[in-house]
Amino acid sequence: MSIKITFRSNLPPVLQTQPMTSEPELPDYAGSSNKKTEEIITELDSLIGLESVKKLIHELYAFVEICKRREKEKLNTEPLVLHTVFSGNPGTGKTTVARLIGKLFKEMGVLPKGHIIECERADLVGEYVGHTANKTRELVKKALGGILFIDEAYSLARGGEKDFGKEAIDALVKAMEDHKDNLILILAGYKLEMDAFIKTNPGLRSRFPLHIDFPDYSLDELMSIGEQMLTGRQYTFSPQAKIVFRRNLQNMNAIQPYSGNARMVRNFVEKAIRRQAVRLYRQPNLSREDLMCIKEVDIS
C-alpha cells in the first residue's frame, strides 16, 4: 500500500492510500515487518541527544502506520502535512535528521525516492529577473520524489521587496502546489531568523505546520559525540586525552557559546587523528593499540 498526500490551497492536506494489485499483509507493529524501516529508526535513536526531535519523528511514524491500519478497516484518516521548519544553531543535526526522514518516508511509501537535495540562497537566487525562478524550478525538479532541504532559508527574505529572494519564495510556494503529491520541503536556520522569515509571506506559516527545534548539545553530549566519532573510525582516547578533550570543548564553548556543536567536535576529532598520524608515521613496529590510541599530545 502506498500513500498519496494531496495538499490543497488554504485547506488541510488529505492523506490517501493507493491500493495495490494484491492485498498486503498488515505490518508487525512490534517492529519486525520492515527491516529497513527498523534500521532507520535504530539509526535515529542512536543519535546523541535530540530527544524532542526523536519523539516527534516517532509520532509521525506511528501516525502514518496507524492511518494504514484505519484505511484497511475503512475508517476515516486525519490529514498529514509534512513540510517542516527546522530551527537551531549550526551542528545540531538538522541535515542528518532530514536525511533519515527521507529514507524513513521512502520505506513507508510516503515518498517514492526519499533522496534529499541540499541547497542555500546562492543555489536558488539568480542575478536578473526570471533567472531565480528558473534556478528554483531546476532544484525542485531534482528533488521530486524526495526532500528539498534549504539551509539558512531566512536569507531569501533579507533583501526586501525588490530582492530576487522574494522571487525564489514565490517559486517555491508555487512548486508546493504543482508537486503537492511528490515533494517535501524542509526549511532550516537559526530559530529567531526562521520565526521572522515565516512571517514574511502569509502563505508560508499554513504550509509549514511542523516546527522542530534542535537544541544545542550539552558538554556531556558533545563528549559522547566525540567518542562515538572516534569509535566509528576505530580510534579511542587514552584516559588523559579524554580529560584534555573535554577541557578543550569546555573552553571553546566558554569563548564561543555557539561554536558549531557537533561540527566543532568533528573538527577537533579530525585534527587529533591527523596529529596522531604525524606522531606515529616515523615510528617502526607499531602495534594495533598504537594505531588506535589518541593521546594527550595529539589534542593539546
CSV table of C-alpha atoms in Angstrom, one decimal, residues 5-6 52 57 76 109 150 168 177 180 201 211 225 238 252 264 272 292 295:
chain,number,residue,atom,x,y,z
A,5,ILE,CA,-0.6,13.2,0.1
A,6,THR,CA,-2.8,15.9,-1.5
A,52,SER,CA,12.4,16.1,21.4
A,57,ILE,CA,9.6,11.6,14.3
A,76,ASN,CA,-11.6,7.9,8.2
A,109,GLY,CA,5.6,4.6,1.0
A,150,ILE,CA,17.1,24.7,2.2
A,168,ALA,CA,12.5,32.3,-5.1
A,177,GLU,CA,1.1,23.4,-5.2
A,180,LYS,CA,1.8,18.6,-3.8
A,201,ASN,CA,4.9,35.5,3.4
A,211,HIS,CA,8.3,23.2,13.5
A,225,ILE,CA,29.5,12.6,20.1
A,238,SER,CA,43.7,7.5,26.3
A,252,MET,CA,35.7,26.6,23.3
A,264,MET,CA,33.2,21.6,16.3
A,272,ALA,CA,43.6,14.9,16.6
A,292,MET,CA,44.1,3.2,17.6
A,295,LYS,CA,47.0,10.5,23.3
